[in-house]
Amino acid sequence: MRAIRLSRTGGPEVLELAEVDVPTPGPGQILVRHTAIGVNFIDTYHRSGLYPIKLPSGLGMEAAGVVEAVGPDVGRFSKGDVVAYASGPIGAYAEFNAVAADRAVRLPQDVTPEVAAAALLKGMTAEFLLRRCHAVQPGETILVHAAAGGVGSILVQWAKALGATVIATAGGAEKLERAKALGADHVIDYREADVAAEVRRITGGKGVPVAYDSVGASTFEGTLASLARRGLFVSFGNASGPAPPVEPGRLSRMGSLYFTRPTLFDYVATTEELDASAAALFDVIGSGKVRVDIGQTFPLSEARAAHEALEARATVGASLLIP
Ligand SMILES: NC(=O)c1ccc[n+]([C@@H]2O[C@H](COP(=O)([O-])OP(=O)(O)OC[C@H]3O[C@@H](n4cnc5c(N)ncnc54)[C@H](OP(=O)(O)O)[C@@H]3O)[C@@H](O)[C@H]2O)c1
């Protein structure tokens, strides 16, 4: 089969298209023939070495397709089932991957493999952020950064469905327009404006009870200064580089703030949590509350171009690789 491999960390140029053996599913595993592969920012962290992986390696955490074979001791799926997975094992940038059956979910009839590959990782992230990390309440005003991106575009729509007022940030006029079209009530170009000052203005000086920040280094200070008394800083990504260390005394001085650095994998740690998170996502997709925006599609062989676009802030919504 064709697969993207890397033998060293670095820029997109370390990604190589290779011919490798189709894996054999071991005990508890299914072999998935991929229809569509999700591109996620975490893939760039694995590639660059920000999140260390064992090399040589494949890349990619998320894909959807058809169960081609089942290994021993698999009761959850049969050959021919249409499934998706979003927690690895690393190696989704390939025609096939062998994954643990209890880390995959069955797709409902109305969710295509393309939509699932674009939405499972990003959408379950939105699910845990909005419903469990902090349970967004109707009438709350929340701050969402990178709102025109993959996770951001789902966050905005889902938060609106929960009854929140959404202050969305993005870079550039076109992305701000997209955020508005997704339902954002207020938009801020964080490349130009003082985010905290704008948030204070919009909230009548109060600040927001929760801020979702996946941008990291460049937005950190503005996010911190945007929080209301006892507000929660949810730092969940590093698109501009990792957020700096947080000194506990600053949280105290800035209004008894809370700070968390969550990861999806701790919120879908059990199969029950995984199934519940995916079901909630498929529900908001099925009801039309969340429209999955596939902004760009690349052939598997052009994974490099997909990474270049994502890191150059040249993408909107989700990106797919098609094998
Ligand atoms: N903790 C978790 O469990 C979890 C799970 C999923 C995703 N994430 C995180 O969520 C974030 C979004 O992931 P995604 O896959 O949906 O990506 P994405 O949001 O589609 O792409 C990242 C966006 O971040 C913005 N950005 C700001 N500064 C940037 C910079 N210096 N370089 C590149 N981009 C920059 C860009 O939007 P503008 O052009 O509008 O600035 C860019 O489009 C990532 O940080 C990812 O690591 C975390």
GROMACS .gro file of C-alpha atoms and ligand atoms in nm:
model
  371
    1MET     CA    1   0.000   0.000   0.000
    2ARG     CA    2   0.102   0.364  -0.030
    3ALA     CA    3   0.182   0.541   0.296
    4ILE     CA    4   0.343   0.864   0.411
    5ARG     CA    5   0.656   0.791   0.617
    6LEU     CA    6   0.920   1.000   0.794
    7SER     CA    7   1.261   0.893   0.920
    8ARG     CA    8   1.356   1.227   1.079
    9THR     CA    9   1.169   1.522   1.226
   10GLY     CA   10   1.158   1.858   1.049
   11GLY     CA   11   0.954   2.062   0.804
   12PRO     CA   12   0.698   1.923   0.556
   13GLU     CA   13   0.988   1.807   0.335
   14VAL     CA   14   1.056   1.512   0.569
   15LEU     CA   15   0.727   1.351   0.457
   16GLU     CA   16   0.792   1.080   0.196
   17LEU     CA   17   0.548   0.869  -0.002
   18ALA     CA   18   0.650   0.503   0.035
   19GLU     CA   19   0.530   0.157  -0.066
   20VAL     CA   20   0.486  -0.059   0.248
   21ASP     CA   21   0.310  -0.384   0.344
   22VAL     CA   22  -0.058  -0.373   0.436
   23PRO     CA   23  -0.065  -0.434   0.815
   24THR     CA   24  -0.223  -0.751   0.954
   25PRO     CA   25  -0.478  -0.682   1.229
   26GLY     CA   26  -0.364  -0.831   1.560
   27PRO     CA   27  -0.583  -0.940   1.854
   28GLY     CA   28  -0.855  -0.681   1.917
   29GLN     CA   29  -0.769  -0.490   1.597
   30ILE     CA   30  -0.950  -0.413   1.274
   31LEU     CA   31  -0.792  -0.335   0.938
   32VAL     CA   32  -0.951  -0.021   0.794
   33ARG     CA   33  -0.935   0.058   0.421
   34HIS     CA   34  -0.933   0.438   0.424
   35THR     CA   35  -1.178   0.639   0.218
   36ALA     CA   36  -1.065   0.973   0.365
   37ILE     CA   37  -0.793   1.078   0.608
   38GLY     CA   38  -0.817   1.373   0.848
   39VAL     CA   39  -0.530   1.624   0.863
   40ASN     CA   40  -0.486   1.771   1.210
   41PHE     CA   41  -0.250   2.026   1.356
   42ILE     CA   42  -0.120   1.755   1.594
   43ASP     CA   43   0.025   1.581   1.286
   44THR     CA   44   0.254   1.881   1.237
   45TYR     CA   45   0.369   1.855   1.602
   46HIS     CA   46   0.453   1.485   1.549
   47ARG     CA   47   0.634   1.571   1.225
   48SER     CA   48   0.831   1.864   1.371
   49GLY     CA   49   0.927   1.684   1.692
   50LEU     CA   50   0.729   1.916   1.925
   51TYR     CA   51   0.547   1.597   2.034
   52PRO     CA   52   0.814   1.322   2.019
   53ILE     CA   53   0.737   0.999   1.829
   54LYS     CA   54   0.948   0.690   1.765
   55LEU     CA   55   1.113   0.705   1.419
   56PRO     CA   56   1.090   0.585   1.148
   57SER     CA   57   0.716   0.625   1.157
   58GLY     CA   58   0.396   0.683   0.968
   59LEU     CA   59   0.188   0.991   1.045
   60GLY     CA   60  -0.174   1.082   1.113
   61MET     CA   61  -0.426   0.999   1.385
   62GLU     CA   62  -0.761   1.004   1.205
   63ALA     CA   63  -0.932   0.835   0.912
   64ALA     CA   64  -1.259   0.682   0.803
   65GLY     CA   65  -1.340   0.393   0.574
   66VAL     CA   66  -1.446   0.032   0.554
   67VAL     CA   67  -1.344  -0.260   0.777
   68GLU     CA   68  -1.144  -0.484   0.544
   69ALA     CA   69  -1.054  -0.755   0.799
   70VAL     CA   70  -1.094  -0.824   1.170
   71GLY     CA   71  -0.829  -0.970   1.398
   72PRO     CA   72  -0.890  -1.228   1.671
   73ASP     CA   73  -1.123  -1.134   1.961
   74VAL     CA   74  -1.311  -0.853   1.784
   75GLY     CA   75  -1.683  -0.844   1.861
   76ARG     CA   76  -1.750  -0.476   1.798
   77PHE     CA   77  -1.720  -0.478   1.415
   78SER     CA   78  -1.745  -0.707   1.114
   79LYS     CA   79  -1.591  -0.691   0.767
   80GLY     CA   80  -1.774  -0.428   0.561
   81ASP     CA   81  -1.869  -0.196   0.849
   82VAL     CA   82  -1.811   0.174   0.786
   83VAL     CA   83  -1.604   0.321   1.069
   84ALA     CA   84  -1.381   0.609   1.173
   85TYR     CA   85  -1.110   0.655   1.433
   86ALA     CA   86  -0.937   0.959   1.577
   87SER     CA   87  -0.683   0.843   1.830
   88GLY     CA   88  -0.431   0.660   1.621
   89PRO     CA   89  -0.219   0.453   1.631
   90ILE     CA   90  -0.010   0.696   1.427
   91GLY     CA   91  -0.021   0.590   1.064
   92ALA     CA   92  -0.348   0.721   0.924
   93TYR     CA   93  -0.171   0.882   0.624
   94ALA     CA   94  -0.190   0.551   0.433
   95GLU     CA   95  -0.431   0.341   0.233
   96PHE     CA   96  -0.490   0.109   0.533
   97ASN     CA   97  -0.431   0.113   0.908
   98ALA     CA   98  -0.474  -0.155   1.174
   99VAL     CA   99  -0.642   0.003   1.476
  100ALA     CA  100  -0.788  -0.118   1.806
  101ALA     CA  101  -1.155  -0.200   1.749
  102ASP     CA  102  -1.246  -0.033   2.079
  103ARG     CA  103  -1.093   0.298   1.956
  104ALA     CA  104  -1.307   0.307   1.640
  105VAL     CA  105  -1.670   0.412   1.601
  106ARG     CA  106  -1.938   0.303   1.357
  107LEU     CA  107  -2.070   0.576   1.126
  108PRO     CA  108  -2.441   0.648   1.115
  109GLN     CA  109  -2.602   0.630   0.768
  110ASP     CA  110  -2.614   1.009   0.732
  111VAL     CA  111  -2.242   1.067   0.803
  112THR     CA  112  -2.013   0.997   0.508
  113PRO     CA  113  -1.653   0.880   0.560
  114GLU     CA  114  -1.537   1.217   0.423
  115VAL     CA  115  -1.739   1.409   0.683
  116ALA     CA  116  -1.626   1.169   0.958
  117ALA     CA  117  -1.258   1.204   0.866
  118ALA     CA  118  -1.298   1.583   0.864
  119ALA     CA  119  -1.491   1.597   1.190
  120LEU     CA  120  -1.426   1.312   1.432
  121LEU     CA  121  -1.107   1.435   1.599
  122LYS     CA  122  -1.194   1.803   1.570
  123GLY     CA  123  -1.560   1.754   1.664
  124MET     CA  124  -1.500   1.530   1.966
  125THR     CA  125  -1.252   1.797   2.076
  126ALA     CA  126  -1.528   2.059   2.049
  127GLU     CA  127  -1.761   1.823   2.238
  128PHE     CA  128  -1.537   1.778   2.540
  129LEU     CA  129  -1.430   2.143   2.545
  130LEU     CA  130  -1.785   2.283   2.540
  131ARG     CA  131  -1.969   2.017   2.741
  132ARG     CA  132  -1.722   1.868   2.986
  133CYS     CA  133  -1.403   2.073   3.028
  134HIS     CA  134  -1.638   2.365   3.094
  135ALA     CA  135  -2.013   2.314   3.046
  136VAL     CA  136  -2.115   2.617   2.840
  137GLN     CA  137  -2.443   2.766   2.964
  138PRO     CA  138  -2.706   2.949   2.757
  139GLY     CA  139  -2.640   3.321   2.779
  140GLU     CA  140  -2.267   3.288   2.855
  141THR     CA  141  -2.030   3.493   2.643
  142ILE     CA  142  -1.726   3.286   2.544
  143LEU     CA  143  -1.403   3.352   2.354
  144VAL     CA  144  -1.294   3.116   2.073
  145HIS     CA  145  -0.960   3.168   1.896
  146ALA     CA  146  -0.875   3.050   1.541
  147ALA     CA  147  -1.248   3.035   1.476
  148ALA     CA  148  -1.225   2.974   1.100
  149GLY     CA  149  -1.004   2.665   1.146
  150GLY     CA  150  -1.097   2.299   1.176
  151VAL     CA  151  -1.173   2.279   1.549
  152GLY     CA  152  -1.266   2.648   1.568
  153SER     CA  153  -1.542   2.630   1.306
  154ILE     CA  154  -1.709   2.343   1.493
  155LEU     CA  155  -1.662   2.517   1.831
  156VAL     CA  156  -1.838   2.831   1.708
  157GLN     CA  157  -2.141   2.647   1.567
  158TRP     CA  158  -2.179   2.411   1.862
  159ALA     CA  159  -2.142   2.691   2.116
  160LYS     CA  160  -2.417   2.883   1.936
  161ALA     CA  161  -2.637   2.571   1.947
  162LEU     CA  162  -2.580   2.564   2.326
  163GLY     CA  163  -2.706   2.920   2.350
  164ALA     CA  164  -2.376   3.101   2.404
  165THR     CA  165  -2.275   3.440   2.269
  166VAL     CA  166  -1.950   3.380   2.079
  167ILE     CA  167  -1.660   3.621   2.045
  168ALA     CA  168  -1.444   3.472   1.769
  169THR     CA  169  -1.092   3.560   1.661
  170ALA     CA  170  -0.919   3.482   1.332
  171GLY     CA  171  -0.652   3.626   1.104
  172GLY     CA  172  -0.772   3.842   0.816
  173ALA     CA  173  -1.099   3.972   0.676
  174GLU     CA  174  -1.191   3.657   0.483
  175LYS     CA  175  -1.159   3.432   0.789
  176LEU     CA  176  -1.356   3.680   1.002
  177GLU     CA  177  -1.636   3.666   0.744
  178ARG     CA  178  -1.634   3.287   0.769
  179ALA     CA  179  -1.653   3.303   1.149
  180LYS     CA  180  -1.953   3.534   1.120
  181ALA     CA  181  -2.119   3.302   0.869
  182LEU     CA  182  -2.072   3.018   1.119
  183GLY     CA  183  -2.267   3.218   1.374
  184ALA     CA  184  -2.009   3.419   1.570
  185ASP     CA  185  -2.171   3.723   1.734
  186HIS     CA  186  -1.852   3.931   1.751
  187VAL     CA  187  -1.531   3.889   1.551
  188ILE     CA  188  -1.182   4.020   1.622
  189ASP     CA  189  -0.881   4.011   1.391
  190TYR     CA  190  -0.619   3.903   1.644
  191ARG     CA  191  -0.342   3.998   1.403
  192GLU     CA  192  -0.450   4.361   1.425
  193ALA     CA  193  -0.654   4.430   1.737
  194ASP     CA  194  -0.593   4.422   2.112
  195VAL     CA  195  -0.805   4.114   2.190
  196ALA     CA  196  -0.844   4.173   2.564
  197ALA     CA  197  -0.946   4.537   2.514
  198GLU     CA  198  -1.207   4.431   2.257
  199VAL     CA  199  -1.338   4.153   2.484
  200ARG     CA  200  -1.369   4.400   2.776
  201ARG     CA  201  -1.554   4.643   2.550
  202ILE     CA  202  -1.795   4.376   2.424
  203THR     CA  203  -1.861   4.236   2.773
  204GLY     CA  204  -1.906   4.576   2.940
  205GLY     CA  205  -1.576   4.537   3.126
  206LYS     CA  206  -1.652   4.196   3.278
  207GLY     CA  207  -1.449   3.964   3.056
  208VAL     CA  208  -1.546   3.608   2.961
  209PRO     CA  209  -1.605   3.311   3.195
  210VAL     CA  210  -1.419   3.078   2.957
  211ALA     CA  211  -1.168   3.123   2.675
  212TYR     CA  212  -1.071   2.846   2.434
  213ASP     CA  213  -0.715   2.904   2.313
  214SER     CA  214  -0.551   2.665   2.063
  215VAL     CA  215  -0.305   2.922   1.929
  216GLY     CA  216  -0.071   2.912   2.230
  217ALA     CA  217   0.229   3.147   2.242
  218SER     CA  218   0.099   3.444   2.044
  219THR     CA  219  -0.247   3.468   2.206
  220PHE     CA  220  -0.154   3.374   2.564
  221GLU     CA  221  -0.138   3.719   2.726
  222GLY     CA  222  -0.450   3.844   2.549
  223THR     CA  223  -0.647   3.538   2.653
  224LEU     CA  224  -0.540   3.570   3.015
  225ALA     CA  225  -0.639   3.937   3.021
  226SER     CA  226  -0.979   3.858   2.864
  227LEU     CA  227  -1.104   3.642   3.151
  228ALA     CA  228  -1.371   3.743   3.399
  229ARG     CA  229  -1.317   3.692   3.771
  230ARG     CA  230  -1.287   3.315   3.838
  231GLY     CA  231  -1.276   3.257   3.460
  232LEU     CA  232  -1.128   2.946   3.300
  233PHE     CA  233  -0.835   2.953   3.055
  234VAL     CA  234  -0.857   2.643   2.835
  235SER     CA  235  -0.520   2.611   2.661
  236PHE     CA  236  -0.561   2.327   2.413
  237GLY     CA  237  -0.306   2.381   2.136
  238ASN     CA  238   0.018   2.535   2.011
  239ALA     CA  239  -0.047   2.654   1.655
  240SER     CA  240   0.190   2.951   1.711
  241GLY     CA  241   0.418   2.765   1.955
  242PRO     CA  242   0.364   2.640   2.311
  243ALA     CA  243   0.207   2.870   2.572
  244PRO     CA  244   0.455   2.994   2.836
  245PRO     CA  245   0.460   2.858   3.193
  246VAL     CA  246   0.188   2.997   3.421
  247GLU     CA  247   0.288   3.135   3.757
  248PRO     CA  248   0.012   3.049   4.010
  249GLY     CA  249   0.033   3.393   4.173
  250ARG     CA  250  -0.067   3.557   3.843
  251LEU     CA  251  -0.388   3.353   3.836
  252SER     CA  252  -0.462   3.485   4.184
  253ARG     CA  253  -0.383   3.847   4.105
  254MET     CA  254  -0.584   3.843   3.780
  255GLY     CA  255  -0.908   3.735   3.950
  256SER     CA  256  -0.872   3.383   4.100
  257LEU     CA  257  -0.850   3.235   3.750
  258TYR     CA  258  -0.843   2.868   3.654
  259PHE     CA  259  -0.604   2.724   3.396
  260THR     CA  260  -0.631   2.386   3.225
  261ARG     CA  261  -0.433   2.219   2.947
  262PRO     CA  262  -0.662   1.935   2.833
  263THR     CA  263  -0.617   1.677   2.559
  264LEU     CA  264  -0.894   1.485   2.380
  265PHE     CA  265  -0.736   1.151   2.460
  266ASP     CA  266  -0.808   1.196   2.834
  267TYR     CA  267  -1.172   1.280   2.758
  268VAL     CA  268  -1.232   0.975   2.534
  269ALA     CA  269  -1.013   0.748   2.743
  270THR     CA  270  -1.269   0.467   2.772
  271THR     CA  271  -1.472   0.315   2.490
  272GLU     CA  272  -1.790   0.437   2.664
  273GLU     CA  273  -1.655   0.796   2.663
  274LEU     CA  274  -1.548   0.760   2.300
  275ASP     CA  275  -1.890   0.630   2.192
  276ALA     CA  276  -2.073   0.901   2.388
  277SER     CA  277  -1.856   1.182   2.249
  278ALA     CA  278  -1.888   1.054   1.889
  279ALA     CA  279  -2.266   1.007   1.933
  280ALA     CA  280  -2.306   1.366   2.056
  281LEU     CA  281  -2.106   1.487   1.754
  282PHE     CA  282  -2.302   1.278   1.503
  283ASP     CA  283  -2.618   1.411   1.663
  284VAL     CA  284  -2.529   1.779   1.608
  285ILE     CA  285  -2.414   1.698   1.254
  286GLY     CA  286  -2.732   1.501   1.180
  287SER     CA  287  -2.957   1.776   1.317
  288GLY     CA  288  -2.778   2.038   1.108
  289LYS     CA  289  -2.664   2.236   1.413
  290VAL     CA  290  -2.303   2.180   1.305
  291ARG     CA  291  -2.211   2.185   0.938
  292VAL     CA  292  -1.875   2.026   0.872
  293ASP     CA  293  -1.667   2.254   0.655
  294ILE     CA  294  -1.421   2.061   0.435
  295GLY     CA  295  -1.211   2.356   0.326
  296GLN     CA  296  -0.953   2.171   0.118
  297THR     CA  297  -0.878   1.821  -0.009
  298PHE     CA  298  -0.539   1.684  -0.117
  299PRO     CA  299  -0.433   1.349  -0.267
  300LEU     CA  300  -0.248   1.133  -0.010
  301SER     CA  301   0.070   1.181  -0.213
  302GLU     CA  302   0.049   1.558  -0.144
  303ALA     CA  303   0.059   1.539   0.235
  304ARG     CA  304   0.350   1.783   0.225
  305ALA     CA  305   0.136   2.046   0.055
  306ALA     CA  306  -0.138   1.989   0.313
  307HIS     CA  307   0.111   2.054   0.596
  308GLU     CA  308   0.254   2.360   0.423
  309ALA     CA  309  -0.094   2.509   0.383
  310LEU     CA  310  -0.196   2.434   0.744
  311GLU     CA  311   0.119   2.585   0.891
  312ALA     CA  312   0.104   2.888   0.657
  313ARG     CA  313  -0.247   2.966   0.794
  314ALA     CA  314  -0.370   2.919   0.438
  315THR     CA  315  -0.650   2.672   0.522
  316VAL     CA  316  -1.009   2.715   0.637
  317GLY     CA  317  -1.222   2.449   0.805
  318ALA     CA  318  -1.088   2.094   0.785
  319SER     CA  319  -0.836   1.942   0.544
  320LEU     CA  320  -0.859   1.589   0.405
  321LEU     CA  321  -0.615   1.354   0.232
  322ILE     CA  322  -0.773   1.116  -0.018
  323PRO     CA  323  -0.583   0.787  -0.075
  324LIG     N1  324  -0.596   1.942   2.304
  324LIG     C1  325  -0.659   1.867   2.218
  324LIG     O1  326  -0.709   1.760   2.251
  324LIG     C2  327  -0.669   1.911   2.076
  324LIG     C3  328  -0.743   1.835   1.984
  324LIG     C4  329  -0.754   1.883   1.852
  324LIG     C5  330  -0.690   2.000   1.814
  324LIG     N2  331  -0.616   2.068   1.906
  324LIG     C6  332  -0.550   2.194   1.870
  324LIG     O2  333  -0.647   2.279   1.814
  324LIG     C7  334  -0.584   2.365   1.720
  324LIG     C8  335  -0.661   2.360   1.591
  324LIG     O3  336  -0.637   2.239   1.523
  324LIG     P1  337  -0.686   2.221   1.374
  324LIG     O4  338  -0.630   2.092   1.327
  324LIG     O5  339  -0.832   2.245   1.366
  324LIG     O6  340  -0.608   2.340   1.299
  324LIG     P2  341  -0.667   2.477   1.239
  324LIG     O7  342  -0.736   2.552   1.346
  324LIG     O8  343  -0.744   2.445   1.116
  324LIG     O9  344  -0.535   2.552   1.197
  324LIG     C9  345  -0.465   2.629   1.289
  324LIG    C10  346  -0.506   2.776   1.282
  324LIG    O10  347  -0.441   2.844   1.388
  324LIG    C11  348  -0.424   2.977   1.352
  324LIG     N3  349  -0.287   3.022   1.384
  324LIG    C12  350  -0.255   3.126   1.464
  324LIG     N4  351  -0.124   3.142   1.469
  324LIG    C13  352  -0.069   3.050   1.389
  324LIG    C14  353   0.064   3.020   1.351
  324LIG     N5  354   0.170   3.090   1.396
  324LIG     N6  355   0.087   2.918   1.264
  324LIG    C15  356  -0.016   2.845   1.216
  324LIG     N7  357  -0.145   2.870   1.249
  324LIG    C16  358  -0.172   2.973   1.334
  324LIG    C17  359  -0.451   2.990   1.203
  324LIG    O11  360  -0.577   3.058   1.187
  324LIG     P3  361  -0.573   3.219   1.156
  324LIG    O12  362  -0.516   3.233   1.019
  324LIG    O13  363  -0.715   3.258   1.167
  324LIG    O14  364  -0.485   3.279   1.262
  324LIG    C18  365  -0.462   2.846   1.156
  324LIG    O15  366  -0.550   2.830   1.046
  324LIG    C19  367  -0.438   2.321   1.711
  324LIG    O16  368  -0.361   2.403   1.796
  324LIG    C20  369  -0.444   2.180   1.764
  324LIG    O17  370  -0.323   2.138   1.816
  324LIG    C21  371  -0.605   2.026   2.035
   0.00000   0.00000   0.00000
